[in-house]
Tab-separated table of C-alpha atoms in Angstrom:
chain	number	residue	atom	x	y	z
F	860	MET	CA	-6.821	-0.510	49.633
F	861	ARG	CA	-6.600	1.565	46.441
F	862	ILE	CA	-5.154	-0.292	43.481
F	863	GLN	CA	-4.365	1.757	40.368
F	864	VAL	CA	-3.100	0.518	37.029
F	865	ARG	CA	-1.845	2.670	34.208
F	866	ARG	CA	-0.936	1.038	30.896
F	867	THR	CA	1.013	2.998	28.289
F	868	GLY	CA	2.667	2.251	24.953
F	869	GLY	CA	1.603	-0.689	22.846
F	870	PHE	CA	1.269	-0.708	19.072
F	871	ALA	CA	-1.534	1.846	19.274
F	872	GLY	CA	0.210	4.029	21.864
F	873	ILE	CA	-3.114	4.536	23.641
F	874	GLU	CA	-3.065	4.979	27.404
F	875	ARG	CA	-5.517	3.197	29.718
F	876	ARG	CA	-5.942	3.617	33.439
F	877	ALA	CA	-8.309	2.248	36.032
F	878	GLU	CA	-8.621	2.026	39.786
F	879	VAL	CA	-10.214	-0.385	42.244
F	880	ASP	CA	-10.985	0.601	45.829
F	881	THR	CA	-11.344	-2.598	47.795
F	882	ALA	CA	-13.053	-0.990	50.799
F	883	GLY	CA	-16.347	-2.743	51.453
F	884	ARG	CA	-15.850	-5.316	48.721
F	885	PRO	CA	-16.681	-8.904	49.666
F	886	ASP	CA	-13.592	-10.129	47.795
F	887	ALA	CA	-11.255	-7.546	49.393
F	888	ASP	CA	-8.952	-10.168	50.940
F	889	GLU	CA	-8.405	-11.799	47.580
F	890	TRP	CA	-7.569	-8.405	46.001
F	891	HIS	CA	-5.131	-7.579	48.822
F	892	ALA	CA	-3.251	-10.855	48.472
F	893	LEU	CA	-3.060	-10.486	44.705
F	894	ALA	CA	-1.938	-6.841	44.878
F	895	GLU	CA	0.788	-7.596	47.424
F	896	ARG	CA	2.220	-10.386	45.303
F	897	ALA	CA	2.057	-8.243	42.167
F	898	VAL	CA	3.907	-5.386	43.884
F	899	ALA	CA	6.522	-7.769	45.294
F	900	GLY	CA	7.357	-8.840	41.732
F	901	GLY	CA	7.533	-5.266	40.401
F	902	ARG	CA	10.480	-2.974	39.778
F	903	GLY	CA	11.315	0.373	41.303
F	904	ALA	CA	12.213	1.878	37.950
F	905	ARG	CA	10.545	1.669	34.562
F	906	PRO	CA	12.023	-1.386	32.823
F	907	SER	CA	13.039	-1.013	29.211
F	908	GLY	CA	10.420	-2.999	27.395
F	909	VAL	CA	10.302	-4.360	23.882
F	910	PRO	CA	9.201	-2.419	20.767
F	911	ASP	CA	5.420	-1.962	20.868
F	912	GLY	CA	5.201	-3.772	24.208
F	913	PHE	CA	2.844	-2.407	26.866
F	914	SER	CA	4.396	-0.897	29.956
F	915	TYR	CA	2.579	-0.690	33.263
F	916	GLU	CA	2.527	1.312	36.472
F	917	ILE	CA	0.901	-0.451	39.399
F	918	THR	CA	0.183	1.748	42.425
F	919	VAL	CA	-1.101	0.218	45.638
F	920	ASP	CA	-1.923	2.703	48.421
F	921	GLY	CA	0.656	5.106	47.010
F	922	GLU	CA	3.433	2.542	46.521
F	923	ARG	CA	4.308	2.409	42.814
F	924	VAL	CA	6.080	-0.316	40.874
F	925	TYR	CA	6.698	-0.809	37.172
F	926	ALA	CA	6.492	-3.768	34.810
F	927	ALA	CA	6.526	-4.368	31.059
F	928	ASP	CA	5.351	-6.960	28.577
F	929	PRO	CA	6.160	-9.714	27.911
F	930	ARG	CA	7.908	-10.173	31.246
F	931	LEU	CA	5.069	-9.941	33.744
F	932	THR	CA	4.627	-12.279	36.697
F	933	ALA	CA	1.408	-14.311	36.684
F	934	GLU	CA	0.088	-12.196	39.587
F	935	GLN	CA	0.859	-8.937	37.779
F	936	ARG	CA	-0.889	-10.151	34.651
F	937	THR	CA	-3.975	-11.191	36.611
F	938	LEU	CA	-4.095	-7.994	38.652
F	939	ILE	CA	-3.633	-5.748	35.613
F	940	SER	CA	-6.355	-7.420	33.586
F	941	ARG	CA	-8.783	-7.459	36.549
F	942	VAL	CA	-8.236	-3.788	37.396
F	943	LEU	CA	-8.514	-2.677	33.756
F	944	LYS	CA	-11.677	-4.752	33.352
F	945	GLU	CA	-13.452	-4.158	36.662
F	946	GLY	CA	-11.989	-0.860	37.767
F	947	ALA	CA	-13.321	2.599	37.152
J	526	MET	CA	20.760	-14.532	19.530
J	527	THR	CA	18.907	-17.488	18.112
J	528	THR	CA	20.217	-19.598	20.967
J	529	HIS	CA	17.763	-18.160	23.494
J	530	GLY	CA	15.480	-20.752	25.005
J	531	GLY	CA	11.799	-19.948	25.196
J	532	SER	CA	11.703	-19.528	28.959
J	533	GLU	CA	14.738	-17.317	29.379
J	534	PRO	CA	14.375	-13.620	29.963
J	535	VAL	CA	14.636	-11.565	26.810
J	536	PHE	CA	16.852	-8.519	27.034
J	537	CYS	CA	15.796	-5.909	24.606
J	538	THR	CA	18.696	-4.017	23.140
J	539	VAL	CA	17.601	-0.826	24.864
J	540	VAL	CA	18.938	-2.117	28.199
J	541	PRO	CA	21.770	0.295	29.040
J	542	PRO	CA	25.229	-1.249	28.657
J	543	HIS	CA	26.182	-0.633	32.306
J	544	VAL	CA	23.140	-2.638	33.426
J	545	LEU	CA	24.036	-5.443	31.045
J	546	ASP	CA	27.602	-5.422	32.354
J	547	ARG	CA	26.346	-5.836	35.890
J	548	LEU	CA	23.902	-8.577	34.907
J	549	ALA	CA	26.609	-10.418	32.977
J	550	ARG	CA	28.584	-10.719	36.224
J	551	ASN	CA	25.613	-12.069	38.176
J	552	ASP	CA	26.041	-15.452	39.867
J	553	ASP	CA	22.665	-16.575	38.597
J	554	PRO	CA	23.212	-18.028	35.106
J	555	ALA	CA	19.570	-17.305	34.234
J	556	LEU	CA	20.478	-13.613	34.475
J	557	SER	CA	24.102	-13.630	33.352
J	558	GLY	CA	23.584	-15.909	30.324
J	559	PRO	CA	21.182	-13.756	28.306
J	560	ALA	CA	23.042	-10.566	29.320
J	561	ARG	CA	26.355	-12.012	28.115
J	562	ARG	CA	24.804	-13.066	24.833
J	563	THR	CA	23.259	-9.619	24.377
J	564	LEU	CA	26.607	-7.939	25.009
J	565	LEU	CA	28.286	-10.265	22.548
J	566	ARG	CA	25.637	-9.624	19.929
J	567	ASP	CA	25.781	-5.864	20.519
J	568	SER	CA	29.536	-5.798	20.066
J	569	GLU	CA	29.221	-7.799	16.859
J	570	LEU	CA	26.618	-5.367	15.579
J	571	ARG	CA	28.748	-2.374	16.486
J	572	ALA	CA	31.740	-3.869	14.725
J	573	ARG	CA	29.655	-4.629	11.665
J	574	ARG	CA	28.285	-1.086	11.584
J	575	ARG	CA	31.776	0.357	11.948
J	576	VAL	CA	33.069	-1.729	9.075
J	577	THR	CA	30.109	-0.671	6.972
J	578	THR	CA	30.660	2.999	7.800
J	579	GLU	CA	34.396	3.200	7.410
J	580	PHE	CA	34.801	1.086	4.356
J	581	ARG	CA	31.374	1.537	2.751
J	582	LEU	CA	31.219	-2.204	2.498
J	583	ALA	CA	28.546	-4.630	3.481
J	584	ALA	CA	29.336	-6.814	6.469
J	585	ALA	CA	31.441	-9.889	5.805
J	586	PRO	CA	29.547	-12.110	3.384
J	587	ALA	CA	28.047	-15.264	4.804
J	588	ALA	CA	29.823	-18.496	3.988
J	589	LYS	CA	26.740	-19.636	2.125
J	590	ALA	CA	24.433	-17.259	0.254
J	591	PRO	CA	21.096	-16.985	2.076
J	592	SER	CA	18.041	-18.360	0.339
J	593	ASP	CA	15.642	-16.280	-1.725
J	594	GLN	CA	12.806	-18.060	0.062
J	595	PRO	CA	11.562	-17.175	3.540
J	596	LEU	CA	11.663	-19.691	6.366
J	597	ARG	CA	8.411	-19.092	8.218
J	598	THR	CA	7.009	-20.763	11.301
J	599	ILE	CA	3.726	-19.852	12.964
J	600	TYR	CA	3.008	-20.810	16.565
J	601	ASP	CA	-0.286	-20.806	18.454
J	602	CYS	CA	-0.247	-19.564	22.063
J	603	ALA	CA	-3.829	-20.851	22.495
J	604	HIS	CA	-4.627	-17.709	24.572
J	605	GLY	CA	-1.759	-18.312	26.978
J	606	THR	CA	1.368	-16.196	27.395
J	607	ASP	CA	4.150	-18.775	27.070
J	608	LEU	CA	6.220	-18.051	23.979
J	609	PRO	CA	6.446	-19.267	21.328
J	610	GLY	CA	3.565	-21.752	21.835
J	611	ALA	CA	2.742	-24.813	19.721
J	612	LYS	CA	4.005	-24.988	16.150
J	613	VAL	CA	1.025	-24.933	13.778
J	614	ARG	CA	2.419	-24.092	10.327
J	615	SER	CA	5.884	-24.421	8.855
J	616	GLU	CA	7.325	-23.135	5.584
J	617	GLY	CA	5.788	-24.747	2.538
J	618	GLN	CA	2.778	-26.242	4.340
J	619	ASP	CA	-0.665	-25.594	2.892
J	620	PRO	CA	-3.007	-23.138	4.589
J	621	GLY	CA	-4.979	-24.598	7.466
J	622	ARG	CA	-8.376	-23.721	8.921
J	623	ASP	CA	-7.205	-20.924	11.192
J	624	ALA	CA	-7.432	-17.671	9.224
J	625	THR	CA	-5.241	-15.894	11.779
J	626	VAL	CA	-2.420	-18.375	11.216
J	627	ASN	CA	-2.817	-18.033	7.446
J	628	ARG	CA	-2.782	-14.227	7.594
J	629	ALA	CA	0.345	-14.210	9.758
J	630	TYR	CA	2.041	-16.631	7.347
J	631	SER	CA	1.219	-14.586	4.255
J	632	GLY	CA	2.072	-11.303	6.009
J	633	LEU	CA	5.528	-12.645	6.827
J	634	GLY	CA	5.853	-13.623	3.173
J	635	ALA	CA	4.816	-10.143	1.961
J	636	THR	CA	7.384	-8.566	4.264
J	637	PHE	CA	10.146	-10.916	3.145
J	638	ASP	CA	9.227	-10.132	-0.487
J	639	LEU	CA	9.499	-6.352	-0.233
J	640	TYR	CA	12.846	-6.470	1.536
J	641	LEU	CA	14.272	-8.988	-0.919
J	642	LYS	CA	12.868	-7.669	-4.189
J	643	ALA	CA	13.092	-3.952	-3.544
J	644	TYR	CA	16.246	-3.802	-1.413
J	645	GLN	CA	17.984	-7.186	-1.975
J	646	ARG	CA	17.819	-7.835	1.767
J	647	HIS	CA	17.554	-11.469	2.804
J	648	SER	CA	15.154	-11.456	5.731
J	649	ILE	CA	15.326	-9.370	8.888
J	650	ASP	CA	19.034	-9.752	9.563
J	651	GLY	CA	20.062	-9.707	5.892
J	652	ASP	CA	21.272	-13.249	6.345
J	653	GLY	CA	18.183	-15.431	6.016
J	654	LEU	CA	16.939	-15.278	9.608
J	655	PRO	CA	13.974	-17.638	10.069
J	656	LEU	CA	10.737	-15.690	10.613
J	657	ASP	CA	8.754	-16.764	13.651
J	658	ALA	CA	5.387	-15.451	14.777
J	659	SER	CA	3.055	-16.412	17.596
J	660	VAL	CA	-0.676	-15.783	17.304
J	661	HIS	CA	-3.573	-15.955	19.781
J	662	TYR	CA	-1.354	-14.517	22.528
J	663	ASP	CA	-3.208	-14.094	25.837
J	664	GLU	CA	-6.966	-13.500	26.008
J	665	GLY	CA	-8.534	-10.547	24.236
J	666	TYR	CA	-5.050	-9.068	23.999
J	667	ASN	CA	-5.100	-5.616	22.385
J	668	ASN	CA	-1.591	-5.537	21.058
J	669	ALA	CA	1.168	-6.908	18.855
J	670	PHE	CA	4.893	-6.597	19.546
J	671	TRP	CA	8.390	-7.688	18.551
J	672	ASN	CA	10.189	-9.293	21.504
J	673	GLY	CA	13.680	-9.100	20.029
J	674	GLU	CA	13.395	-12.488	18.354
J	675	GLN	CA	9.897	-12.964	17.006
J	676	MET	CA	6.503	-11.350	16.432
J	677	VAL	CA	3.638	-11.741	18.852
J	678	PHE	CA	0.000	-11.035	17.925
J	679	GLY	CA	-3.074	-10.700	20.109
J	680	ASP	CA	-6.650	-11.360	18.997
J	681	GLY	CA	-7.987	-8.019	20.218
J	682	ASP	CA	-10.883	-7.813	22.647
J	683	GLY	CA	-13.507	-7.423	19.911
J	684	GLU	CA	-14.714	-4.192	21.532
J	685	ILE	CA	-11.889	-1.833	20.620
J	686	PHE	CA	-9.588	-3.929	18.486
J	687	VAL	CA	-9.968	-7.038	16.378
J	688	ASP	CA	-7.275	-9.529	15.359
J	689	PHE	CA	-3.886	-7.832	14.969
J	690	THR	CA	-3.000	-10.013	11.975
J	691	ASN	CA	-5.782	-8.264	9.996
J	692	SER	CA	-3.488	-5.533	8.697
J	693	VAL	CA	-0.471	-6.540	6.647
J	694	ASP	CA	1.156	-3.216	7.545
J	695	VAL	CA	1.030	-4.218	11.226
J	696	ILE	CA	2.893	-7.432	10.414
J	697	GLY	CA	5.408	-5.449	8.364
J	698	HIS	CA	5.681	-2.927	11.201
J	699	GLU	CA	6.639	-5.599	13.752
J	700	LEU	CA	9.177	-7.260	11.442
J	701	THR	CA	10.732	-3.905	10.632
J	702	HIS	CA	11.488	-3.513	14.350
J	703	GLY	CA	13.667	-6.558	13.754
J	704	VAL	CA	15.369	-4.935	10.747
J	705	THR	CA	16.050	-1.803	12.809
J	706	GLN	CA	17.427	-3.898	15.652
J	707	TYR	CA	19.908	-5.545	13.273
J	708	THR	CA	20.933	-2.284	11.578
J	709	ALA	CA	20.803	1.237	13.076
J	710	ASN	CA	19.436	-0.160	16.362
J	711	LEU	CA	17.709	3.125	17.192
J	712	THR	CA	17.212	3.485	20.953
J	713	TYR	CA	13.552	2.950	21.820
J	714	TYR	CA	13.052	6.214	23.686
J	715	GLY	CA	12.358	9.845	22.792
J	716	GLN	CA	13.337	11.047	19.293
J	717	PRO	CA	15.431	8.007	18.315
J	718	GLY	CA	12.520	5.886	19.574
J	719	ALA	CA	10.056	7.873	17.451
J	720	LEU	CA	12.387	7.342	14.463
J	721	ASN	CA	12.420	3.618	15.275
J	722	GLU	CA	8.603	3.633	15.291
J	723	SER	CA	8.503	5.669	12.094
J	724	MET	CA	10.796	3.176	10.287
J	725	SER	CA	8.279	0.467	11.196
J	726	ASP	CA	5.324	2.529	9.959
J	727	VAL	CA	7.104	3.558	6.735
J	728	PHE	CA	8.160	0.045	5.744
J	729	GLY	CA	4.920	-1.455	7.108
J	730	SER	CA	2.984	0.833	4.771
J	731	LEU	CA	5.375	0.122	1.871
J	732	ILE	CA	4.838	-3.622	2.355
J	733	LYS	CA	1.105	-3.074	1.980
J	734	GLN	CA	1.589	-0.813	-1.066
J	735	TYR	CA	3.991	-3.294	-2.674
J	736	SER	CA	1.666	-6.231	-2.137
J	737	LEU	CA	-1.246	-4.250	-3.648
J	738	GLY	CA	0.877	-2.736	-6.450
J	739	GLN	CA	-0.192	0.791	-5.445
J	740	THR	CA	1.409	4.093	-6.340
J	741	ALA	CA	1.974	6.780	-3.709
J	742	ALA	CA	-1.148	8.555	-4.958
J	743	GLU	CA	-3.276	5.407	-4.677
J	744	ALA	CA	-2.106	4.308	-1.213
J	745	ASP	CA	-4.182	5.045	1.893
J	746	TRP	CA	-1.076	5.758	4.030
J	747	LEU	CA	-2.903	4.345	7.053
J	748	ILE	CA	-1.405	2.115	9.724
J	749	GLY	CA	-3.739	-0.470	11.196
J	750	ALA	CA	-6.698	-0.042	8.858
J	751	GLY	CA	-9.034	-2.929	9.633
J	752	LEU	CA	-7.848	-3.169	13.235
J	753	LEU	CA	-10.557	-1.113	14.921
J	754	ALA	CA	-13.652	-2.989	16.032
J	755	PRO	CA	-17.015	-2.113	14.492
J	756	GLY	CA	-18.466	0.749	16.486
J	757	VAL	CA	-15.156	2.520	17.065
J	758	THR	CA	-15.100	5.875	15.310
J	759	GLY	CA	-11.968	5.878	13.225
J	760	ALA	CA	-10.284	4.627	10.081
J	761	ALA	CA	-7.058	3.243	11.550
J	762	LEU	CA	-4.498	3.814	14.308
J	763	ARG	CA	-2.257	6.246	12.508
J	764	SER	CA	-2.300	8.259	9.310
J	765	MET	CA	0.955	9.187	7.605
J	766	LYS	CA	-0.959	11.438	5.220
J	767	ALA	CA	-2.710	13.360	7.994
J	768	PRO	CA	-1.263	12.532	11.428
J	769	GLY	CA	-3.754	13.235	14.211
J	770	THR	CA	-6.832	12.286	12.158
J	771	ALA	CA	-6.837	8.465	12.236
J	772	TYR	CA	-9.494	8.186	14.962
J	773	ASP	CA	-11.642	10.305	17.249
J	774	ASP	CA	-13.700	8.091	19.514
J	775	ASP	CA	-15.438	8.456	22.868
J	776	VAL	CA	-13.612	5.425	24.301
J	777	LEU	CA	-10.276	5.602	22.462
J	778	GLY	CA	-9.961	9.366	22.572
J	779	LYS	CA	-8.426	11.301	19.699
J	780	ASP	CA	-5.363	10.376	17.627
J	781	PRO	CA	-2.579	12.353	19.386
J	782	GLN	CA	-0.047	12.427	16.565
J	783	PRO	CA	1.506	15.731	15.488
J	784	SER	CA	2.507	16.258	11.864
J	785	THR	CA	5.058	19.025	12.440
J	786	MET	CA	7.655	20.036	15.032
J	787	ASP	CA	5.397	22.880	16.208
J	788	ASP	CA	3.202	20.270	17.881
J	789	TYR	CA	5.982	17.927	19.118
J	790	VAL	CA	4.792	16.262	22.339
J	791	ARG	CA	7.130	16.107	25.328
J	792	THR	CA	6.186	13.208	27.621
J	793	GLY	CA	7.790	10.445	29.662
J	794	ARG	CA	5.026	7.973	28.900
J	795	ASP	CA	4.990	5.633	25.920
J	796	ASN	CA	8.812	5.534	26.066
J	797	GLY	CA	8.893	9.285	25.651
J	798	GLY	CA	6.078	9.449	23.123
J	799	VAL	CA	7.521	7.069	20.526
J	800	HIS	CA	4.077	6.330	19.041
J	801	ILE	CA	3.124	10.011	19.158
J	802	ASN	CA	6.019	11.952	17.653
J	803	SER	CA	6.607	9.324	14.968
J	804	GLY	CA	3.866	11.283	13.164
J	805	ILE	CA	6.454	13.910	12.200
J	806	PRO	CA	8.963	11.702	10.297
J	807	ASN	CA	6.003	9.645	9.002
J	808	HIS	CA	4.497	12.747	7.456
J	809	ALA	CA	7.861	13.815	5.995
J	810	PHE	CA	8.094	10.444	4.248
J	811	TYR	CA	4.550	10.782	2.915
J	812	LEU	CA	5.253	14.292	1.585
J	813	PHE	CA	8.481	13.149	-0.050
J	814	ALA	CA	6.985	10.009	-1.619
J	815	THR	CA	3.910	11.758	-2.990
J	816	ALA	CA	6.029	14.628	-4.362
J	817	LEU	CA	8.083	12.101	-6.335
J	818	GLY	CA	5.045	10.055	-7.377
J	819	GLY	CA	5.105	6.496	-8.669
J	820	HIS	CA	5.853	3.526	-6.431
J	821	ALA	CA	6.951	4.841	-3.045
J	822	TRP	CA	9.228	1.883	-2.310
J	823	GLU	CA	11.379	2.551	-5.386
J	824	LYS	CA	12.923	5.935	-4.640
J	825	ALA	CA	11.669	7.313	-1.321
J	826	GLY	CA	11.774	3.873	0.311
J	827	GLN	CA	15.227	3.203	-1.127
J	828	ILE	CA	16.607	6.401	0.404
J	829	TRP	CA	15.079	5.609	3.824
J	830	TYR	CA	16.450	2.074	3.557
J	831	ASP	CA	19.920	3.407	2.639
J	832	VAL	CA	19.937	5.573	5.772
J	833	LEU	CA	18.569	2.868	8.078
J	834	THR	CA	21.117	0.295	6.962
J	835	GLY	CA	24.028	2.474	5.797
J	836	GLY	CA	25.937	2.487	9.068
J	837	GLU	CA	26.025	6.251	9.620
J	838	LEU	CA	22.755	6.582	11.524
J	839	GLN	CA	23.567	6.647	15.235
J	840	GLU	CA	21.577	4.723	17.849
J	841	LYS	CA	20.618	7.980	19.547
J	842	ALA	CA	19.914	9.942	16.360
J	843	PHE	CA	17.482	12.865	16.437
J	844	PHE	CA	15.082	13.787	13.638
J	845	THR	CA	17.530	16.369	12.315
J	846	ASP	CA	20.339	13.779	12.116
J	847	PHE	CA	18.120	11.410	10.200
J	848	ALA	CA	16.896	14.172	7.894
J	849	GLY	CA	20.468	15.218	7.047
J	850	LEU	CA	21.360	11.639	6.157
J	851	THR	CA	18.344	11.302	3.852
J	852	VAL	CA	19.507	14.357	1.869
J	853	LYS	CA	22.986	12.848	1.642
J	854	ALA	CA	21.582	9.461	0.592
J	855	ALA	CA	19.377	11.106	-2.060
J	856	ARG	CA	22.428	12.853	-3.527
J	857	GLU	CA	24.530	9.707	-3.450
J	858	ARG	CA	21.909	7.562	-5.118
J	859	PHE	CA	20.219	9.994	-7.506
J	860	GLY	CA	22.732	12.796	-8.014
J	861	ASP	CA	23.270	16.261	-6.572
J	862	GLY	CA	20.729	18.895	-7.520
J	863	GLY	CA	18.268	16.243	-8.688
J	864	ASP	CA	14.547	16.205	-7.967
J	865	GLU	CA	15.051	13.647	-5.205
J	866	SER	CA	17.401	15.657	-3.018
J	867	GLN	CA	15.337	18.820	-3.516
J	868	ALA	CA	12.083	17.014	-2.707
J	869	VAL	CA	13.431	15.383	0.442
J	870	LYS	CA	14.764	18.711	1.710
J	871	LYS	CA	11.415	20.326	1.094
J	872	ALA	CA	9.548	17.520	2.883
J	873	TRP	CA	11.606	17.985	6.065
J	874	GLU	CA	11.168	21.738	5.813
J	875	GLN	CA	7.391	21.295	5.646
J	876	VAL	CA	7.339	19.324	8.919
J	877	GLY	CA	9.664	21.814	10.604
J	878	VAL	CA	12.740	19.601	10.915
J	879	ARG	CA	15.895	21.612	10.285
J	880	ILE	CA	18.674	20.111	8.229
J	881	LEU	CA	22.031	21.067	9.689
């Protein structure tokens, strides 16, 4: 499973993106469960966020959903921070 | 709008009206309640703006004059994401041990001061709105934002950014989003969104200049100086004096701001480049303020404030609309053919914004 996160906006307006490929990872099952729940809570269209809030695109095996601060689900928040931290 | 509970969804005012209408009819009160309140608030704001425009009058005066003192409350999220968090300092309390809390508190005070003393505005809404801020939001959170009701500050991750309360102009920037929301309510997308961002940078910088007593020539015209972690190559996040030069770093990349319309960036990201193209009106303000000299908040800031709050600036205004209104405001306040209206025209010309 390929999990991609793109974060745009924010006070600085600096974009960040990262990707995790779960193939061969020992914790792949955990990633899959987290990614599925994060996608289930996402929106099909870019939500209007708040001034200076981050907005996010989460793409899992080609399926893309959108989310924006401060209204993220707990799973989205966890997935986004893990992908941006551990991903390449 | 102050009736929102902490756990309810917050509807930013950029939600299109047809979506709000649909939400307001939803059977789920958690969805319909906030949408109904937003619609109500929006219609009140529209009515107030119309009255201001047509009669050149301020909105109906409050029954009781608002106080000349701010009403500040700082909350601590303790690295969680529930807003507002635990109350840690209220108005009038002495500073505590947490420097972040103390900086947020004094930054709110500096912002309140500029708006009151320079423009006779009582707080964000002009009617004494209490000022709330939450600090220590999330873990290593590299951002600060205005959620429609309050400010939220992250601590930074220590690698790219440090504590977002470090720069008083960042605090002023966030609060000015509140002022814009209560006045022109510029749509947070594309050119009106870049104008919205620019208002926050302009008044954020003026709050810093006012608190330091600087003239336009003495000011650094930087946004977010002191926000970049040691090791990042850059002075700040944005430069109004020289957009595009604030940072150039191997991790952060290069400051993408243009200073003139020739380099306007068309993009769907970042709400249509709101933090990118704001460089153009930012630079126009800088050129105007430095051409006039002296304290930038007195004349240049006054003209920008007149346009932002005057009732004629439309929610979907483009740069050229805003520019035209600044020339009009300069004439109205300082006379036709004066230095001010000539200087403001020239500033817009220099950044390539046509005045129709």
